[in-house]
């Protein structure tokens, strides 16, 4: 029986399940894949969207009763699976924690102490830790450098030196083609199944005005998206455009959205629900600009969709995204203030140039192979894979 790859993700919110599907597809080329995840996740709309109709086998086990599980709980779940597999001669070859930021805090000793429980006699098994909140770039004045990057780099070194983990990966900008030292670099895929060249048809399909400029905000519409700031920026700069909000709204912003829409009839277009990937792609491509005003210093999946769709991005709050738009020529970097954001949005809308990216596309296969550290033949490799 081929050895099993185990993907662990107790908190499959956002586009986690899309990343799981990408990694599982590559892992399935060499053997069975099992996902250990949250109880009830099969009822989520995102499960059906990303894992409901796969063209390869993936066994999904709902074993966690909370989205915030300890590293020991995750180890115990993998160990239980490994014991079950051993009864029929099966083994575990790779364990990949798909969101290991919290587990990293004590993995250097828990992972080492529990290696035999994870892999049995197969001491050559590999642990891959994926960090979703590790700033690949940070200025000396950036508080994220001291709050996140340096502590996580130290914990990563301990995990690798002790043998508790064999590979640690984290997101980097799509312009960053380096391998990475301690934390290996992953370019978030820039894939969109629609394009701005079809903007008029897409707007007609989804009931959007064809004669207005549209500023689009996508994903979960939470406080983190800074939607009131974006709207204030548009008003301050005199931007004559509509606002599109495409994604499920959190309660903390719904009241603002409803009040703003009521005060500005026909100017705010709302899709308040979990949106299938195809619909998000089409709404991104239907927009004239996609402002991303997030303070997390990392890349953005929505930015990747905009890049692929030829839609310009205005980014604020991230050194990584600022470097990416500069290298790709796919947008403008701004400061997280009304004056700067508004000026950048106005600049983009006034431009008549094209916004096609100058950097090589980041593919789901590249992302998955670099996460697992395997080449095109499925062999373990330290050389970054490029599609």
Tab-separated table of C-alpha atoms in Angstrom:
chain	number	residue	atom	x	y	z
A	1	UNK	CA	0.000	0.000	0.000
A	2	UNK	CA	1.482	3.419	-0.964
A	3	UNK	CA	2.296	5.741	1.921
A	4	UNK	CA	-0.368	8.303	2.838
A	5	UNK	CA	-0.061	12.099	2.775
A	6	UNK	CA	-2.018	13.675	5.632
A	7	UNK	CA	-3.229	17.274	5.366
A	8	UNK	CA	-4.308	18.843	8.666
A	9	UNK	CA	-6.590	21.892	8.711
A	10	UNK	CA	-8.916	22.353	11.708
A	11	UNK	CA	-9.829	25.889	10.584
A	12	UNK	CA	-10.699	25.677	6.866
A	13	UNK	CA	-12.174	29.167	6.648
A	14	UNK	CA	-11.614	31.605	3.791
A	15	UNK	CA	-9.899	30.013	0.831
A	16	UNK	CA	-8.131	27.340	2.928
A	17	UNK	CA	-10.045	24.575	1.186
A	18	UNK	CA	-8.919	25.864	-2.195
A	19	UNK	CA	-5.298	25.557	-1.019
A	20	UNK	CA	-6.096	22.077	0.330
A	21	UNK	CA	-7.493	21.034	-3.059
A	22	UNK	CA	-4.390	22.315	-4.869
A	23	UNK	CA	-1.997	20.486	-2.537
A	24	UNK	CA	-4.066	17.307	-2.453
A	25	UNK	CA	-4.115	17.124	-6.259
A	26	UNK	CA	-0.302	17.044	-6.386
A	27	UNK	CA	0.039	14.702	-3.397
A	28	UNK	CA	-2.452	12.264	-4.961
A	29	UNK	CA	-0.026	11.655	-7.840
A	30	UNK	CA	2.115	9.478	-5.555
A	31	UNK	CA	-0.383	7.944	-3.150
A	32	UNK	CA	-3.530	8.290	-1.023
A	33	UNK	CA	-4.348	11.643	0.596
A	34	UNK	CA	-6.350	12.160	3.795
A	35	UNK	CA	-7.627	15.511	5.052
A	36	UNK	CA	-8.204	15.850	8.806
A	37	UNK	CA	-10.529	18.789	9.337
A	38	UNK	CA	-13.393	20.307	11.305
A	39	UNK	CA	-16.606	18.479	12.140
A	40	UNK	CA	-19.489	19.658	9.964
A	41	UNK	CA	-17.281	21.149	7.259
A	42	UNK	CA	-19.010	19.089	4.565
A	43	UNK	CA	-22.079	21.284	5.113
A	44	UNK	CA	-20.150	24.473	4.313
A	45	UNK	CA	-20.745	26.093	0.898
A	46	UNK	CA	-16.949	26.384	0.524
A	47	UNK	CA	-16.595	22.608	0.849
A	48	UNK	CA	-18.891	22.005	-2.100
A	49	UNK	CA	-17.157	24.767	-4.073
A	50	UNK	CA	-13.598	23.530	-3.598
A	51	UNK	CA	-13.796	19.833	-2.647
A	52	UNK	CA	-17.202	18.740	-3.848
A	53	UNK	CA	-16.271	17.581	-7.347
A	54	UNK	CA	-12.608	16.592	-7.455
A	55	UNK	CA	-11.075	14.582	-10.278
A	56	UNK	CA	-8.836	12.628	-7.876
A	57	UNK	CA	-9.461	10.690	-4.644
A	58	UNK	CA	-9.357	12.587	-1.341
A	59	UNK	CA	-10.531	11.060	1.927
A	60	UNK	CA	-11.992	13.705	4.244
A	61	UNK	CA	-12.253	12.964	7.965
A	62	UNK	CA	-14.083	15.415	10.226
A	63	UNK	CA	-12.214	14.829	13.475
A	64	UNK	CA	-11.839	18.241	15.138
A	65	UNK	CA	-14.595	19.789	17.259
A	66	UNK	CA	-13.069	23.265	17.382
A	67	UNK	CA	-11.370	25.522	14.851
A	68	UNK	CA	-8.626	26.429	17.345
A	69	UNK	CA	-7.016	23.078	18.104
A	70	UNK	CA	-3.743	22.690	19.973
A	71	UNK	CA	-0.707	21.188	18.269
A	72	UNK	CA	-1.018	18.171	20.567
A	73	UNK	CA	-4.629	17.600	19.447
A	74	UNK	CA	-3.501	17.661	15.821
A	75	UNK	CA	-0.666	15.239	16.588
A	76	UNK	CA	-3.096	12.899	18.376
A	77	UNK	CA	-5.445	12.912	15.359
A	78	UNK	CA	-2.619	12.018	12.964
A	79	UNK	CA	-1.342	9.353	15.367
A	80	UNK	CA	-4.799	7.750	15.545
A	81	UNK	CA	-4.920	7.630	11.742
A	82	UNK	CA	-1.407	6.190	11.547
A	83	UNK	CA	-2.319	3.438	14.035
A	84	UNK	CA	-5.407	2.587	11.980
A	85	UNK	CA	-3.367	2.416	8.770
A	86	UNK	CA	-0.738	0.213	10.417
A	87	UNK	CA	-3.307	-2.540	10.971
A	88	UNK	CA	-3.428	-3.069	7.198
A	89	UNK	CA	0.229	-2.392	6.518
A	90	UNK	CA	-0.219	1.293	5.704
A	91	UNK	CA	2.150	4.117	6.614
A	92	UNK	CA	2.202	7.908	6.702
A	93	UNK	CA	4.863	9.567	4.562
A	94	UNK	CA	4.052	13.268	4.946
A	95	UNK	CA	2.107	15.354	7.441
A	96	UNK	CA	1.329	18.897	6.265
A	97	UNK	CA	-0.187	21.398	8.683
A	98	UNK	CA	-1.972	23.819	6.363
A	99	UNK	CA	-2.122	26.634	8.949
A	100	UNK	CA	0.723	26.100	11.402
A	101	UNK	CA	1.218	29.599	12.842
A	102	UNK	CA	-0.120	28.644	16.277
A	103	UNK	CA	1.312	25.109	16.248
A	104	UNK	CA	4.770	26.521	15.526
A	105	UNK	CA	4.933	27.911	19.065
A	106	UNK	CA	5.558	24.497	20.606
A	107	UNK	CA	6.109	22.238	17.600
A	108	UNK	CA	9.889	22.157	18.053
A	109	UNK	CA	9.468	19.933	21.090
A	110	UNK	CA	6.013	18.360	20.662
A	111	UNK	CA	6.719	17.366	17.063
A	112	UNK	CA	10.096	15.875	17.986
A	113	UNK	CA	8.747	14.006	21.003
A	114	UNK	CA	5.864	12.530	18.980
A	115	UNK	CA	7.673	11.552	15.767
A	116	UNK	CA	7.272	7.820	16.399
A	117	UNK	CA	3.563	8.320	17.045
A	118	UNK	CA	3.238	10.196	13.757
A	119	UNK	CA	5.229	7.850	11.565
A	120	UNK	CA	5.768	4.633	13.521
A	121	UNK	CA	9.005	2.886	12.563
A	122	UNK	CA	9.117	5.068	9.418
A	123	UNK	CA	11.396	7.712	10.910
A	124	UNK	CA	11.963	9.187	7.445
A	125	UNK	CA	8.463	10.688	7.414
A	126	UNK	CA	8.287	14.409	6.664
A	127	UNK	CA	6.461	17.190	8.507
A	128	UNK	CA	5.633	20.333	6.524
A	129	UNK	CA	4.483	23.441	8.378
A	130	UNK	CA	2.698	26.121	6.354
A	131	UNK	CA	2.759	29.610	7.875
A	132	UNK	CA	-0.063	31.793	6.597
A	133	UNK	CA	0.991	34.857	8.629
A	134	UNK	CA	4.735	35.173	8.132
A	135	UNK	CA	5.885	38.483	6.578
A	136	UNK	CA	8.267	37.603	3.767
A	137	UNK	CA	9.343	41.262	3.619
A	138	UNK	CA	9.432	43.781	6.461
A	139	UNK	CA	11.146	47.138	6.961
A	140	UNK	CA	13.239	47.753	10.089
A	141	UNK	CA	10.525	50.165	11.223
A	142	UNK	CA	7.767	47.641	10.592
A	143	UNK	CA	6.270	46.318	13.879
A	144	UNK	CA	5.474	43.025	12.090
A	145	UNK	CA	9.227	42.379	11.901
A	146	UNK	CA	9.494	42.176	15.673
A	147	UNK	CA	6.026	40.823	16.478
A	148	UNK	CA	5.916	38.068	13.861
A	149	UNK	CA	8.902	37.548	11.593
A	150	UNK	CA	11.802	37.329	14.049
A	151	UNK	CA	9.977	35.167	16.655
A	152	UNK	CA	8.662	32.826	13.956
A	153	UNK	CA	12.088	32.594	12.316
A	154	UNK	CA	13.566	31.508	15.656
A	155	UNK	CA	10.828	28.915	16.224
A	156	UNK	CA	11.265	27.671	12.648
A	157	UNK	CA	15.005	27.204	13.218
A	158	UNK	CA	14.307	25.229	16.394
A	159	UNK	CA	11.765	23.008	14.624
A	160	UNK	CA	14.196	22.257	11.796
A	161	UNK	CA	17.279	21.746	13.991
A	162	UNK	CA	15.463	19.375	16.351
A	163	UNK	CA	14.010	17.383	13.455
A	164	UNK	CA	10.458	18.191	14.544
A	165	UNK	CA	9.810	19.525	11.015
A	166	UNK	CA	11.559	18.934	7.707
A	167	UNK	CA	10.098	21.873	5.781
A	168	UNK	CA	8.531	25.205	6.740
A	169	UNK	CA	6.871	27.372	4.075
A	170	UNK	CA	5.175	30.763	3.972
A	171	UNK	CA	3.515	33.145	1.537
A	172	UNK	CA	5.590	35.622	-0.452
A	173	UNK	CA	4.781	38.133	-3.168
A	174	UNK	CA	4.282	36.809	-6.683
A	175	UNK	CA	7.321	38.813	-7.753
A	176	UNK	CA	9.498	36.897	-5.256
A	177	UNK	CA	11.112	34.015	-7.150
A	178	UNK	CA	13.673	33.236	-4.441
A	179	UNK	CA	13.694	29.898	-2.657
A	180	UNK	CA	13.771	31.353	0.835
A	181	UNK	CA	16.194	30.402	3.598
A	182	UNK	CA	14.533	29.071	6.762
A	183	UNK	CA	10.984	29.634	5.522
A	184	UNK	CA	10.575	28.569	1.908
A	185	UNK	CA	8.650	30.966	-0.325
A	186	UNK	CA	5.203	30.217	-1.745
A	187	UNK	CA	3.656	32.421	-4.422
A	188	UNK	CA	-0.103	32.507	-3.944
A	189	UNK	CA	-1.677	31.434	-7.268
A	190	UNK	CA	-2.878	34.201	-9.578
A	191	UNK	CA	-5.741	32.467	-11.361
A	192	UNK	CA	-8.984	33.985	-12.642
A	193	UNK	CA	-11.435	32.270	-14.974
A	194	UNK	CA	-12.732	35.581	-16.337
A	195	UNK	CA	-11.048	38.608	-17.894
A	196	UNK	CA	-11.639	42.345	-18.019
A	197	UNK	CA	-11.833	42.247	-21.825
A	198	UNK	CA	-15.348	40.782	-21.278
A	199	UNK	CA	-16.299	43.453	-18.717
A	200	UNK	CA	-19.469	44.657	-20.456
A	201	UNK	CA	-20.911	41.168	-20.886
A	202	UNK	CA	-20.044	40.259	-17.294
A	203	UNK	CA	-21.776	43.358	-15.971
A	204	UNK	CA	-24.895	42.634	-17.978
A	205	UNK	CA	-24.879	39.055	-16.680
A	206	UNK	CA	-24.753	40.156	-13.038
A	207	UNK	CA	-26.937	43.256	-13.133
A	208	UNK	CA	-24.156	45.812	-12.820
A	209	UNK	CA	-24.221	49.163	-14.657
A	210	UNK	CA	-22.230	49.162	-17.880
A	211	UNK	CA	-21.874	52.963	-17.977
A	212	UNK	CA	-20.331	53.485	-14.510
A	213	UNK	CA	-16.831	52.972	-13.114
A	214	UNK	CA	-16.813	50.275	-10.457
A	215	UNK	CA	-14.487	49.958	-7.453
A	216	UNK	CA	-14.629	46.354	-6.233
A	217	UNK	CA	-13.928	44.879	-2.780
A	218	UNK	CA	-13.983	41.074	-2.579
A	219	UNK	CA	-13.807	38.252	-0.068
A	220	UNK	CA	-15.309	38.217	3.411
A	221	UNK	CA	-16.439	41.820	3.967
A	222	UNK	CA	-15.172	42.298	7.506
A	223	UNK	CA	-13.661	45.180	9.440
A	224	UNK	CA	-10.253	44.118	8.097
A	225	UNK	CA	-11.242	45.171	4.567
A	226	UNK	CA	-11.495	48.836	5.629
A	227	UNK	CA	-14.498	49.408	3.364
A	228	UNK	CA	-15.548	52.669	5.102
A	229	UNK	CA	-12.015	53.981	4.544
A	230	UNK	CA	-12.170	53.071	0.858
A	231	UNK	CA	-15.543	54.821	0.473
A	232	UNK	CA	-14.254	57.882	2.357
A	233	UNK	CA	-11.200	57.914	0.085
A	234	UNK	CA	-13.379	57.888	-3.027
A	235	UNK	CA	-15.443	60.815	-1.748
A	236	UNK	CA	-12.378	62.800	-0.638
A	237	UNK	CA	-10.745	62.441	-4.058
A	238	UNK	CA	-13.935	63.164	-5.978
A	239	UNK	CA	-13.956	59.704	-7.573
A	240	UNK	CA	-17.172	59.323	-9.582
A	241	UNK	CA	-17.591	55.559	-9.275
A	242	UNK	CA	-19.793	52.910	-7.728
A	243	UNK	CA	-18.738	50.545	-4.949
A	244	UNK	CA	-19.106	46.773	-5.381
A	245	UNK	CA	-19.011	44.606	-2.247
A	246	UNK	CA	-18.814	40.933	-3.189
A	247	UNK	CA	-18.644	38.490	-0.305
A	248	UNK	CA	-20.371	37.553	2.936
A	249	UNK	CA	-20.565	40.501	5.318
A	250	UNK	CA	-19.622	40.357	8.975
A	251	UNK	CA	-22.089	41.848	11.428
A	252	UNK	CA	-19.575	44.556	12.361
A	253	UNK	CA	-19.817	46.142	8.886
A	254	UNK	CA	-23.362	45.244	7.789
A	255	UNK	CA	-24.953	48.268	9.470
A	256	UNK	CA	-22.494	50.619	7.752
A	257	UNK	CA	-23.106	48.953	4.381
A	258	UNK	CA	-26.884	49.179	4.711
A	259	UNK	CA	-26.780	52.823	5.786
A	260	UNK	CA	-24.360	53.810	3.012
A	261	UNK	CA	-26.367	51.983	0.356
A	262	UNK	CA	-29.593	53.649	1.537
A	263	UNK	CA	-27.977	57.094	1.449
A	264	UNK	CA	-26.528	56.507	-2.023
A	265	UNK	CA	-29.186	54.725	-4.133
A	266	UNK	CA	-27.751	52.759	-7.028
A	267	UNK	CA	-24.146	53.507	-6.042
A	268	UNK	CA	-23.432	50.474	-3.831
A	269	UNK	CA	-23.820	46.984	-5.314
A	270	UNK	CA	-23.978	44.172	-2.764
A	271	UNK	CA	-23.485	40.404	-3.051
A	272	UNK	CA	-23.792	39.411	0.623
A	273	UNK	CA	-23.158	35.655	0.633
A	274	UNK	CA	-20.470	33.043	0.195
A	275	UNK	CA	-19.736	33.299	-3.509
A	276	UNK	CA	-18.619	30.400	-5.722
A	277	UNK	CA	-15.164	30.862	-7.184
A	278	UNK	CA	-16.487	31.396	-10.717
A	279	UNK	CA	-18.806	34.193	-9.575
A	280	UNK	CA	-16.017	35.957	-7.674
A	281	UNK	CA	-13.799	35.698	-10.759
A	282	UNK	CA	-16.478	37.254	-12.955
A	283	UNK	CA	-17.162	40.094	-10.519
A	284	UNK	CA	-13.446	40.845	-10.200
A	285	UNK	CA	-13.128	40.971	-13.991
A	286	UNK	CA	-16.204	43.230	-14.183
A	287	UNK	CA	-14.557	45.876	-11.966
A	288	UNK	CA	-12.357	48.789	-12.993
A	289	UNK	CA	-10.101	48.680	-9.936
A	290	UNK	CA	-9.679	46.458	-6.867
A	291	UNK	CA	-8.445	48.324	-3.766
A	292	UNK	CA	-6.884	46.051	-1.140
A	293	UNK	CA	-6.565	48.023	2.096
A	294	UNK	CA	-5.395	45.337	4.513
A	295	UNK	CA	-2.780	45.701	7.233
A	296	UNK	CA	-1.514	42.121	6.961
A	297	UNK	CA	1.953	42.278	5.419
A	298	UNK	CA	1.476	39.538	2.867
A	299	UNK	CA	0.081	38.745	-0.575
A	300	UNK	CA	-3.628	38.589	-1.346
A	301	UNK	CA	-5.605	35.900	-3.128
A	302	UNK	CA	-7.985	38.552	-4.474
A	303	UNK	CA	-4.998	40.478	-5.798
A	304	UNK	CA	-3.965	37.333	-7.672
A	305	UNK	CA	-7.391	37.135	-9.306
A	306	UNK	CA	-7.231	40.805	-10.296
A	307	UNK	CA	-3.755	40.376	-11.786
A	308	UNK	CA	-4.915	37.407	-13.870
A	309	UNK	CA	-8.033	39.313	-14.992
A	310	UNK	CA	-6.088	42.409	-16.082
A	311	UNK	CA	-7.785	44.538	-13.411
A	312	UNK	CA	-5.520	47.098	-11.683
A	313	UNK	CA	-4.965	46.905	-7.934
A	314	UNK	CA	-4.541	49.692	-5.406
A	315	UNK	CA	-2.799	48.238	-2.384
A	316	UNK	CA	-2.155	49.716	1.054
A	317	UNK	CA	-0.873	48.270	4.316
A	318	UNK	CA	1.653	45.746	2.970
A	319	UNK	CA	5.283	46.049	1.905
A	320	UNK	CA	4.930	42.698	0.124
A	321	UNK	CA	1.955	43.791	-1.989
A	322	UNK	CA	3.574	47.158	-2.711
A	323	UNK	CA	6.664	45.437	-4.112
A	324	UNK	CA	4.476	43.082	-6.103
A	325	UNK	CA	2.438	45.766	-7.882
A	326	UNK	CA	5.630	47.682	-8.663
A	327	UNK	CA	7.340	44.630	-10.153
A	328	UNK	CA	4.253	43.419	-12.007
A	329	UNK	CA	3.080	46.800	-13.246
A	330	UNK	CA	-0.427	45.778	-12.244
A	331	UNK	CA	-1.435	48.634	-9.988
A	332	UNK	CA	-0.459	51.389	-7.567
A	333	UNK	CA	0.755	51.279	-3.958
A	334	UNK	CA	-0.716	53.787	-1.510
A	335	UNK	CA	-0.653	54.625	2.165
A	336	UNK	CA	-3.511	53.584	4.412
A	337	UNK	CA	-5.023	57.096	4.512
A	338	UNK	CA	-8.042	58.632	2.742
A	339	UNK	CA	-5.912	61.115	0.797
A	340	UNK	CA	-3.398	58.545	-0.455
A	341	UNK	CA	-5.939	55.817	-1.229
A	342	UNK	CA	-8.255	58.239	-2.988
A	343	UNK	CA	-5.460	59.685	-5.117
A	344	UNK	CA	-4.308	56.197	-6.120
A	345	UNK	CA	-7.829	55.053	-7.080
A	346	UNK	CA	-8.310	58.236	-9.089
A	347	UNK	CA	-4.946	57.743	-10.823
A	348	UNK	CA	-5.811	54.196	-11.844
A	349	UNK	CA	-9.268	55.117	-13.152
A	350	UNK	CA	-7.785	57.968	-15.195
A	351	UNK	CA	-5.206	55.721	-16.839
A	352	UNK	CA	-5.869	54.347	-20.291
A	353	UNK	CA	-3.014	51.845	-20.272
A	354	UNK	CA	-3.195	48.083	-19.850
A	355	UNK	CA	-2.554	46.316	-16.580
A	356	UNK	CA	-1.265	42.927	-17.670
A	357	UNK	CA	1.320	41.512	-15.279
A	358	UNK	CA	5.015	41.522	-16.182
A	359	UNK	CA	5.924	38.676	-13.837
A	360	UNK	CA	5.594	34.924	-14.524
A	361	UNK	CA	2.172	33.544	-13.535
A	362	UNK	CA	1.968	31.747	-10.196
A	363	UNK	CA	0.093	28.492	-10.761
A	364	UNK	CA	-1.729	26.188	-8.327
A	365	UNK	CA	0.708	23.407	-9.264
A	366	UNK	CA	3.718	25.577	-8.441
A	367	UNK	CA	2.149	26.502	-5.107
A	368	UNK	CA	1.418	22.871	-4.208
A	369	UNK	CA	4.785	21.447	-5.273
A	370	UNK	CA	6.711	24.135	-3.427
A	371	UNK	CA	4.632	23.602	-0.312
A	372	UNK	CA	5.302	19.872	-0.333
A	373	UNK	CA	8.874	20.297	-1.620
A	374	UNK	CA	8.497	17.884	-4.526
A	375	UNK	CA	9.488	18.134	-8.187
A	376	UNK	CA	7.435	17.366	-11.290
A	377	UNK	CA	7.991	13.626	-10.730
A	378	UNK	CA	6.856	13.764	-7.110
A	379	UNK	CA	10.360	13.329	-5.694
A	380	UNK	CA	11.470	15.351	-2.674
A	381	UNK	CA	13.477	18.320	-3.911
A	382	UNK	CA	14.944	21.499	-2.455
A	383	UNK	CA	14.840	23.271	-5.832
A	384	UNK	CA	11.827	25.603	-6.238
A	385	UNK	CA	9.348	24.322	-8.791
A	386	UNK	CA	8.365	26.678	-11.602
A	387	UNK	CA	5.502	25.825	-13.922
